[in-house]
Amino acid sequence: MTEPRRIGVLISGRGTNLQSILDAVADGRLAASVAVVISNRPGAEGLARAEAAGVETLVLDHRAHRSREAYDAELVEALGARRVELVCLAGFMRILSPAFIAAFQGRILNIHPSLLPAFPGVNPPYQAWEHGVTISGATVHFVDESLDGGPIVRQEAVPVQQGDTSDSLAARILEAEHRIYPEAIGVVLKGGWRLDGRRFIPAARD
């Protein structure tokens, strides 16, 4: 029997996108196993979610390291020791170093609460609401050395409703994130996809 593909999830906070991944693995929608959940913040709520699912957790506090490169080297070592094939960022509030990206080239995914390339960076729902757009959404993309600029794997649009606040918009975008992240992970793990420039071309359907 083939062993499920092994993913590692990096978190900093609540871990709601982590939970969507754990749920998709548990109910068979995602053919993978979560090998480890790593947080850079002790006490992050997402650690309890992982423990409840029987997944190994690890805290690597970034404040204990002299540099970003030293911290990322420890991350690479921890993920490699657990034979992680795909790294999934789920609210991981750190910018990855070029060395980390090189170690997992083409094998790092992130979920972002906007329709990239619109509104990269911090607090995209507020950016969208303040800008007055009528459509926002969520994006799963590969991570490269740009800011939220790697090739897009999957997106879902979320209309901005009359009377929305940035918080109510963020809540509906989060629901979309929970739907598309496990789907995108499955598509990438399935293989057979390719990049045509920046365009992600998934494998042909069976």
XYZ file of N, CA and C in Angstrom:
618
model
N 0.857 -1.195 0.000
C 0.000 0.000 0.000
C 0.890 1.242 0.000
N 0.587 2.190 -0.863
C 1.382 3.403 -0.979
C 1.136 4.309 0.221
N 2.220 4.832 0.806
C 2.103 5.743 1.936
C 1.560 7.088 1.453
N 0.621 7.684 2.200
C 0.107 8.997 1.801
C 1.232 10.023 1.716
N 1.074 10.967 0.822
C 2.050 12.052 0.679
C 2.093 12.866 1.970
N 3.270 13.264 2.357
C 3.476 13.901 3.656
C 3.586 15.423 3.494
N 2.757 16.143 4.248
C 2.803 17.598 4.222
C 3.155 18.121 5.612
N 3.782 19.280 5.635
C 4.054 19.985 6.876
C 3.345 21.319 6.843
N 2.738 21.702 7.944
C 1.963 22.941 8.012
C 2.634 23.885 9.002
N 2.871 25.110 8.565
C 3.478 26.141 9.412
C 2.409 27.148 9.820
N 2.316 27.421 11.115
C 1.278 28.299 11.640
C 1.886 29.318 12.601
N 1.083 30.342 12.894
C 1.453 31.306 13.933
C 0.312 31.583 14.903
N -0.918 31.211 14.535
C -2.059 31.633 15.337
C -3.151 30.600 15.478
N -4.383 31.012 15.105
C -5.576 30.211 15.396
C -5.603 28.866 14.690
N -5.076 28.819 13.476
C -5.030 27.546 12.769
C -6.337 27.113 12.144
N -7.187 28.063 11.702
C -8.444 27.643 11.092
C -8.209 27.015 9.717
N -7.233 27.515 8.963
C -6.921 26.852 7.696
C -6.251 25.506 7.928
N -5.447 25.411 8.972
C -4.931 24.099 9.376
C -6.085 23.138 9.624
N -7.122 23.599 10.339
C -8.262 22.737 10.635
C -8.940 22.260 9.357
N -9.034 23.127 8.364
C -9.663 22.705 7.102
C -8.846 21.614 6.433
N -7.524 21.668 6.571
C -6.668 20.622 6.024
C -6.840 19.326 6.808
N -6.823 19.425 8.131
C -6.999 18.236 8.975
C -8.343 17.573 8.698
N -9.395 18.372 8.548
C -10.727 17.822 8.274
C -10.754 17.123 6.919
N -10.111 17.713 5.913
C -10.107 17.121 4.584
C -9.336 15.811 4.561
N -8.257 15.727 5.333
C -7.518 14.464 5.453
C -8.381 13.426 6.161
N -9.034 13.838 7.246
C -9.815 12.898 8.055
C -10.994 12.315 7.287
N -11.641 13.107 6.438
C -12.820 12.585 5.739
C -12.515 12.094 4.322
N -11.244 12.045 3.968
C -10.856 11.427 2.704
C -10.881 12.342 1.501
N -11.185 13.615 1.685
C -11.158 14.531 0.542
C -9.742 14.860 0.098
N -8.786 14.727 1.004
C -7.387 15.026 0.699
C -6.552 13.799 0.991
N -5.975 13.223 -0.065
C -5.161 12.014 0.074
C -3.746 12.405 0.475
N -3.569 12.645 1.756
C -2.280 13.074 2.287
C -2.278 12.810 3.779
N -1.102 12.958 4.381
C -1.009 12.928 5.834
C -0.262 14.168 6.294
N -0.711 14.726 7.408
C -0.017 15.872 7.991
C 1.069 15.314 8.891
N 2.314 15.447 8.450
C 3.437 14.849 9.177
C 3.794 15.652 10.422
N 3.642 16.973 10.359
C 3.991 17.822 11.489
C 3.343 19.190 11.312
N 3.004 19.806 12.428
C 2.557 21.201 12.459
C 3.572 21.969 13.295
N 4.154 22.998 12.713
C 5.187 23.783 13.383
C 4.697 25.210 13.571
N 4.838 25.710 14.787
C 4.474 27.099 15.087
C 5.716 27.869 15.524
N 5.793 29.122 15.096
C 6.858 29.993 15.581
C 6.464 30.711 16.862
N 5.233 30.478 17.321
C 4.747 31.137 18.528
C 4.267 30.092 19.539
N 4.881 30.029 20.710
C 4.373 29.129 21.754
C 2.933 29.501 22.111
N 2.116 28.496 22.334
C 0.738 28.755 22.726
C -0.209 29.067 21.593
N 0.241 29.002 20.348
C -0.657 29.231 19.220
C -1.823 28.244 19.275
N -3.033 28.746 19.062
C -4.227 27.903 19.180
C -4.195 26.722 18.215
N -3.571 26.909 17.064
C -3.526 25.833 16.083
C -2.798 24.599 16.574
N -1.910 24.742 17.546
C -1.203 23.577 18.080
C -2.185 22.608 18.733
N -3.159 23.151 19.443
C -4.165 22.293 20.086
C -5.018 21.571 19.044
N -5.289 22.223 17.929
C -6.045 21.571 16.853
C -5.277 20.367 16.319
N -3.978 20.555 16.119
C -3.153 19.451 15.613
C -3.080 18.318 16.619
N -2.870 18.655 17.877
C -2.784 17.624 18.910
C -4.083 16.832 19.014
N -5.212 17.527 18.877
C -6.511 16.845 18.935
C -6.675 15.860 17.791
N -6.005 16.126 16.666
C -6.069 15.236 15.507
C -4.969 14.171 15.530
N -4.170 14.152 16.589
C -3.109 13.162 16.702
C -1.898 13.456 15.841
N -1.697 14.726 15.492
C -0.585 15.126 14.628
C 0.556 15.663 15.491
N 1.771 15.324 15.143
C 2.937 15.825 15.858
C 2.998 17.345 15.753
N 3.334 17.992 16.862
C 3.503 19.448 16.871
C 4.912 19.790 17.326
N 5.360 20.943 16.892
C 6.697 21.416 17.227
C 6.647 22.931 17.315
N 7.215 23.482 18.367
C 7.341 24.932 18.513
C 8.792 25.315 18.286
N 9.018 26.127 17.266
C 10.328 26.714 17.012
C 10.168 28.222 17.138
N 10.480 28.739 18.305
C 10.260 30.149 18.605
C 11.315 30.979 17.868
N 10.854 31.834 16.961
C 11.794 32.628 16.178
C 12.610 33.590 17.030
N 12.117 33.920 18.212
C 12.829 34.872 19.066
C 14.103 34.280 19.657
N 14.233 32.961 19.574
C 15.414 32.295 20.122
C 16.558 32.215 19.119
N 16.373 32.790 17.936
C 17.375 32.685 16.880
C 17.963 34.058 16.577
N 19.233 34.056 16.230
C 19.933 35.316 15.993
C 19.589 35.928 14.643
N 19.124 35.101 13.690
C 18.836 35.620 12.361
C 17.714 34.820 11.723
N 17.107 35.409 10.707
C 16.077 34.716 9.948
C 16.647 33.469 9.281
N 17.881 33.564 8.798
C 18.511 32.435 8.122
C 18.742 31.273 9.085
N 19.160 31.586 10.316
C 19.377 30.527 11.303
C 18.057 29.850 11.664
N 17.017 30.644 11.806
C 15.704 30.071 12.114
C 15.228 29.173 10.969
N 15.331 29.657 9.757
C 14.854 28.890 8.617
C 15.668 27.619 8.418
N 16.947 27.646 8.751
C 17.768 26.438 8.662
C 17.231 25.366 9.608
N 16.791 25.758 10.793
C 16.212 24.794 11.729
C 14.871 24.283 11.217
N 14.089 25.170 10.597
C 12.832 24.735 9.986
C 13.075 23.687 8.901
N 14.024 23.966 8.030
C 14.346 23.031 6.940
C 14.761 21.686 7.513
N 15.580 21.708 8.540
C 16.034 20.457 9.157
C 14.869 19.669 9.743
N 13.966 20.376 10.447
C 12.825 19.703 11.075
C 11.887 19.099 10.033
N 11.620 19.821 8.970
C 10.734 19.321 7.924
C 11.390 18.164 7.169
N 12.679 18.281 6.893
C 13.378 17.221 6.198
C 13.433 15.943 7.002
N 13.624 16.063 8.320
C 13.692 14.890 9.181
C 12.373 14.118 9.183
N 11.291 14.812 8.869
C 9.970 14.176 8.856
C 9.498 13.852 7.435
N 10.418 13.945 6.493
C 10.191 13.574 5.091
C 9.004 14.324 4.488
N 8.914 15.601 4.816
C 7.830 16.435 4.295
C 8.071 16.710 2.810
N 7.033 16.486 2.007
C 7.112 16.705 0.563
C 6.552 18.057 0.136
N 5.566 18.547 0.871
C 4.924 19.821 0.536
C 4.744 20.618 1.810
N 5.180 21.877 1.786
C 5.045 22.772 2.936
C 3.855 23.686 2.690
N 2.942 23.740 3.665
C 1.737 24.554 3.539
C 1.744 25.626 4.633
N 1.752 26.874 4.217
C 1.690 27.986 5.156
C 0.227 28.272 5.476
N -0.089 28.316 6.754
C -1.480 28.533 7.176
C -1.480 29.591 8.271
N -1.369 30.848 7.847
C -1.272 31.931 8.818
C 0.090 31.982 9.476
N 1.126 31.635 8.730
C 2.501 31.695 9.246
C 3.026 33.102 9.007
N 3.208 33.842 10.089
C 3.450 35.275 9.976
C 4.943 35.598 9.943
N 5.633 34.943 9.009
C 7.046 35.237 8.808
C 7.355 35.176 7.318
N 8.290 36.023 6.898
C 8.765 35.973 5.523
C 9.883 34.948 5.445
N 9.767 34.017 4.523
C 10.750 32.940 4.400
C 12.003 33.440 3.686
N 13.139 32.932 4.104
C 14.411 33.327 3.515
C 14.600 32.644 2.164
N 15.455 33.203 1.304
C 15.766 32.543 0.033
C 16.285 31.120 0.216
N 17.022 30.861 1.283
C 17.553 29.516 1.516
C 16.425 28.520 1.769
N 15.405 28.931 2.531
C 14.268 28.034 2.770
C 13.532 27.767 1.461
N 13.283 28.815 0.704
C 12.559 28.664 -0.561
C 13.332 27.755 -1.511
N 14.650 27.878 -1.533
C 15.465 27.021 -2.388
C 15.392 25.563 -1.941
N 15.319 25.336 -0.630
C 15.277 23.964 -0.117
C 13.990 23.250 -0.503
N 12.898 24.003 -0.653
C 11.598 23.421 -1.015
C 11.068 24.065 -2.300
N 11.932 24.281 -3.246
C 11.555 24.961 -4.489
C 10.373 24.276 -5.151
N 9.312 25.055 -5.432
C 8.133 24.488 -6.072
C 7.312 23.591 -5.168
N 7.598 23.622 -3.866
C 6.894 22.738 -2.930
C 6.419 23.498 -1.690
N 6.101 24.775 -1.878
C 5.571 25.600 -0.789
C 4.302 26.277 -1.280
N 3.214 26.104 -0.527
C 1.946 26.755 -0.845
C 1.568 27.727 0.263
N 0.842 28.768 -0.132
C 0.313 29.735 0.827
C -1.129 30.050 0.456
N -1.912 30.414 1.462
C -3.285 30.870 1.249
C -3.337 32.348 1.624
N -3.925 33.155 0.728
C -3.931 34.609 0.918
C -5.356 35.127 0.741
N -5.822 36.013 1.647
C -7.215 36.465 1.601
C -7.458 37.650 0.673
N -7.097 37.477 -0.600
C -7.486 38.423 -1.643
C -7.367 37.710 -2.976
N -7.867 38.350 -4.015
C -7.673 37.828 -5.362
C -6.353 38.401 -5.890
N -5.278 37.714 -5.589
C -3.980 38.176 -6.072
C -3.993 38.270 -7.590
N -3.275 39.262 -8.155
C -2.257 40.087 -7.515
C -2.771 41.322 -6.779
N -4.083 41.458 -6.632
C -4.612 42.592 -5.875
C -4.369 42.389 -4.386
N -3.979 43.449 -3.720
C -3.891 43.521 -2.263
C -2.990 42.459 -1.634
N -1.726 42.430 -2.020
C -0.770 41.592 -1.298
C -0.453 42.206 0.058
N 0.288 41.463 0.869
C 0.756 42.017 2.134
C -0.234 41.863 3.268
N -0.226 42.823 4.177
C -0.940 42.718 5.453
C -2.394 43.154 5.316
N -3.299 42.403 5.961
C -4.719 42.726 6.100
C -5.399 43.031 4.761
N -5.370 42.086 3.832
C -6.010 42.307 2.525
C -7.509 42.603 2.594
N -8.300 41.960 3.485
C -9.725 42.319 3.508
C -9.960 43.792 3.811
N -9.161 44.344 4.728
C -9.301 45.781 5.007
C -8.880 46.603 3.798
N -7.793 46.198 3.142
C -7.363 46.913 1.944
C -8.469 46.933 0.888
N -9.102 45.774 0.676
C -10.157 45.671 -0.335
C -11.363 46.521 0.044
N -11.766 46.423 1.317
C -12.926 47.185 1.799
C -12.656 48.690 1.694
N -11.482 49.115 2.131
C -11.152 50.531 2.090
C -11.074 51.044 0.660
N -10.596 50.189 -0.262
C -10.444 50.599 -1.657
C -11.786 50.688 -2.380
N -12.803 50.021 -1.829
C -14.130 50.091 -2.430
C -14.367 49.110 -3.563
N -13.608 48.014 -3.611
C -13.841 47.032 -4.672
C -15.158 46.308 -4.426
N -15.727 45.755 -5.479
C -16.984 45.013 -5.345
C -16.773 43.506 -5.299
N -15.575 43.043 -5.655
C -15.229 41.625 -5.607
C -13.876 41.475 -4.930
N -13.826 40.604 -3.939
C -12.551 40.203 -3.358
C -12.487 38.677 -3.429
N -11.737 38.046 -2.540
C -11.690 36.592 -2.592
C -10.466 36.027 -1.919
N -10.138 34.779 -2.286
C -9.025 34.054 -1.687
C -8.193 33.409 -2.788
N -6.907 33.257 -2.521
C -5.970 32.717 -3.504
C -5.022 31.731 -2.842
N -4.838 30.579 -3.469
C -3.756 29.661 -3.102
C -2.671 29.813 -4.155
N -1.439 30.028 -3.699
C -0.355 30.260 -4.654
C 0.932 29.605 -4.169
N 1.811 29.333 -5.102
C 3.156 28.902 -4.749
C 3.920 30.068 -4.144
N 4.823 29.741 -3.252
C 5.645 30.763 -2.612
C 6.983 30.848 -3.329
N 7.331 32.064 -3.711
C 8.672 32.331 -4.224
C 9.231 33.516 -3.448
N 10.266 34.156 -3.942
C 10.908 35.220 -3.185
C 10.179 36.561 -3.288
N 9.129 36.637 -4.076
C 8.331 37.861 -4.150
C 7.303 37.884 -3.022
N 6.698 39.033 -2.793
C 5.670 39.168 -1.761
C 4.324 38.735 -2.327
N 3.856 37.561 -1.897
C 2.560 37.039 -2.342
C 2.460 37.025 -3.862
N 3.582 36.715 -4.527
C 3.610 36.857 -5.974
C 3.852 35.585 -6.755
N 3.883 34.430 -6.096
C 4.141 33.181 -6.801
C 2.964 32.759 -7.661
N 3.174 31.786 -8.560
C 2.105 31.333 -9.455
C 0.848 30.900 -8.704
N -0.293 31.265 -9.261
C -1.591 31.019 -8.626
C -2.084 29.611 -8.979
N -2.480 28.865 -7.946
C -2.999 27.511 -8.128
C -4.528 27.509 -8.172
N -5.151 28.248 -7.273
C -6.624 28.264 -7.217
C -7.095 29.562 -6.578
N -8.247 30.052 -7.050
C -8.865 31.247 -6.489
C -10.371 31.046 -6.362
N -10.964 31.792 -5.437
C -12.425 31.862 -5.331
C -12.817 33.305 -5.060
N -13.762 33.807 -5.850
C -14.225 35.181 -5.684
C -15.240 35.265 -4.547
N -15.201 36.375 -3.826
C -16.151 36.662 -2.747
C -16.689 38.070 -2.969
N -17.986 38.212 -3.288
C -18.544 39.554 -3.500
C -18.504 40.385 -2.214
N -18.250 41.673 -2.382
C -18.334 42.613 -1.266
C -19.766 43.130 -1.216
N -20.431 42.913 -0.102
C -21.842 43.259 0.016
C -22.029 44.661 0.580
N -23.171 45.274 0.216
C -23.522 46.551 0.819
C -23.628 46.367 2.334
N -23.052 47.270 3.069
C -23.095 47.165 4.525
C -21.969 46.342 5.114
N -21.121 45.753 4.276
C -19.978 45.004 4.792
C -19.056 45.917 5.595
N -18.466 45.352 6.627
C -17.292 45.931 7.267
C -16.086 45.105 6.829
N -14.914 45.583 7.139
C -13.747 44.770 6.794
C -13.777 43.433 7.532
N -14.340 43.416 8.739
C -14.408 42.167 9.506
C -15.401 41.183 8.903
N -16.569 41.661 8.472
C -17.556 40.742 7.893
C -17.070 40.213 6.551
N -16.381 41.051 5.794
C -15.806 40.593 4.537
C -14.727 39.553 4.810
N -13.877 39.811 5.801
C -12.808 38.866 6.134
C -13.382 37.513 6.533
N -14.507 37.518 7.254
C -15.107 36.256 7.697
C -15.585 35.419 6.507
N -16.189 36.067 5.493
C -16.652 35.317 4.323
C -15.478 34.867 3.461
N -14.432 35.685 3.385
C -13.248 35.254 2.646
C -12.623 34.038 3.322
N -12.625 34.022 4.652
C -12.058 32.886 5.374
C -12.802 31.596 5.037
N -14.118 31.676 4.876
C -14.883 30.485 4.472
C -14.410 29.977 3.114
N -14.133 30.902 2.193
C -13.618 30.503 0.882
C -12.234 29.879 1.010
N -11.390 30.449 1.867
C -10.064 29.872 2.094
C -10.176 28.411 2.523
N -11.092 28.147 3.435
C -11.250 26.788 3.944
C -11.682 25.818 2.853
N -12.417 26.306 1.870
C -12.845 25.431 0.770
C -11.693 25.156 -0.203
N -10.959 26.197 -0.576
C -10.035 26.015 -1.700
C -8.662 25.509 -1.298
N -8.266 25.689 -0.034
C -6.906 25.275 0.313
C -6.721 23.761 0.234
N -7.591 22.964 0.861
C -7.417 21.510 0.711
C -7.519 21.057 -0.748
N -8.402 21.688 -1.521
C -8.534 21.328 -2.935
C -7.226 21.588 -3.681
N -6.636 22.747 -3.463
C -5.397 23.103 -4.146
C -4.254 22.186 -3.739
N -4.175 21.850 -2.454
C -3.135 20.931 -1.997
C -3.267 19.590 -2.715
N -4.494 19.106 -2.845
C -4.726 17.845 -3.536
C -4.305 17.885 -4.990
N -4.595 18.986 -5.665
C -4.220 19.140 -7.068
C -2.699 19.111 -7.221
N -1.996 19.814 -6.339
C -0.536 19.852 -6.418
C 0.065 18.488 -6.103
N -0.449 17.820 -5.070
C 0.091 16.513 -4.698
C -0.189 15.450 -5.759
N -1.270 15.613 -6.477
C -1.607 14.646 -7.526
C -0.528 14.588 -8.593
N 0.138 15.716 -8.834
C 1.198 15.764 -9.838
C 0.624 15.902 -11.234
N 1.521 15.903 -12.204
C 1.116 16.037 -13.587
C 0.865 17.465 -14.017
N 0.958 18.407 -13.086
C 0.750 19.811 -13.422
C 2.050 20.395 -13.973
N 1.910 21.577 -14.575
C 3.096 22.263 -15.082
C 2.862 23.759 -15.015
N 3.955 24.501 -15.129
C 3.876 25.952 -15.200
C 4.197 26.393 -16.614
N 3.323 27.226 -17.171
C 3.551 27.847 -18.470
C 3.772 29.326 -18.199
N 5.032 29.718 -18.035
C 5.304 31.056 -17.525
C 4.825 31.127 -16.087
N 3.884 32.029 -15.825
C 3.291 32.121 -14.488
C 2.014 31.293 -14.369
N 1.534 30.754 -15.450
C 0.242 30.062 -15.441
C 0.393 28.625 -14.941
N -0.425 28.265 -13.954
C -0.459 26.911 -13.414
C -1.425 26.084 -14.252
N -0.921 25.017 -14.852
C -1.741 24.136 -15.704
C -1.889 22.815 -14.969
N -3.069 22.493 -14.435
C -3.229 21.234 -13.698
C -3.202 20.035 -14.630
N -3.040 18.875 -14.033
C -3.077 17.637 -14.812
C -4.441 17.463 -15.453
N -4.462 16.809 -16.609
C -5.735 16.507 -17.257
C -6.560 15.592 -16.373
N -7.852 15.787 -16.389
C -8.733 14.930 -15.598
C -8.685 13.501 -16.120
N -8.778 12.569 -15.158
C -8.787 11.146 -15.558
C -10.072 10.805 -16.318
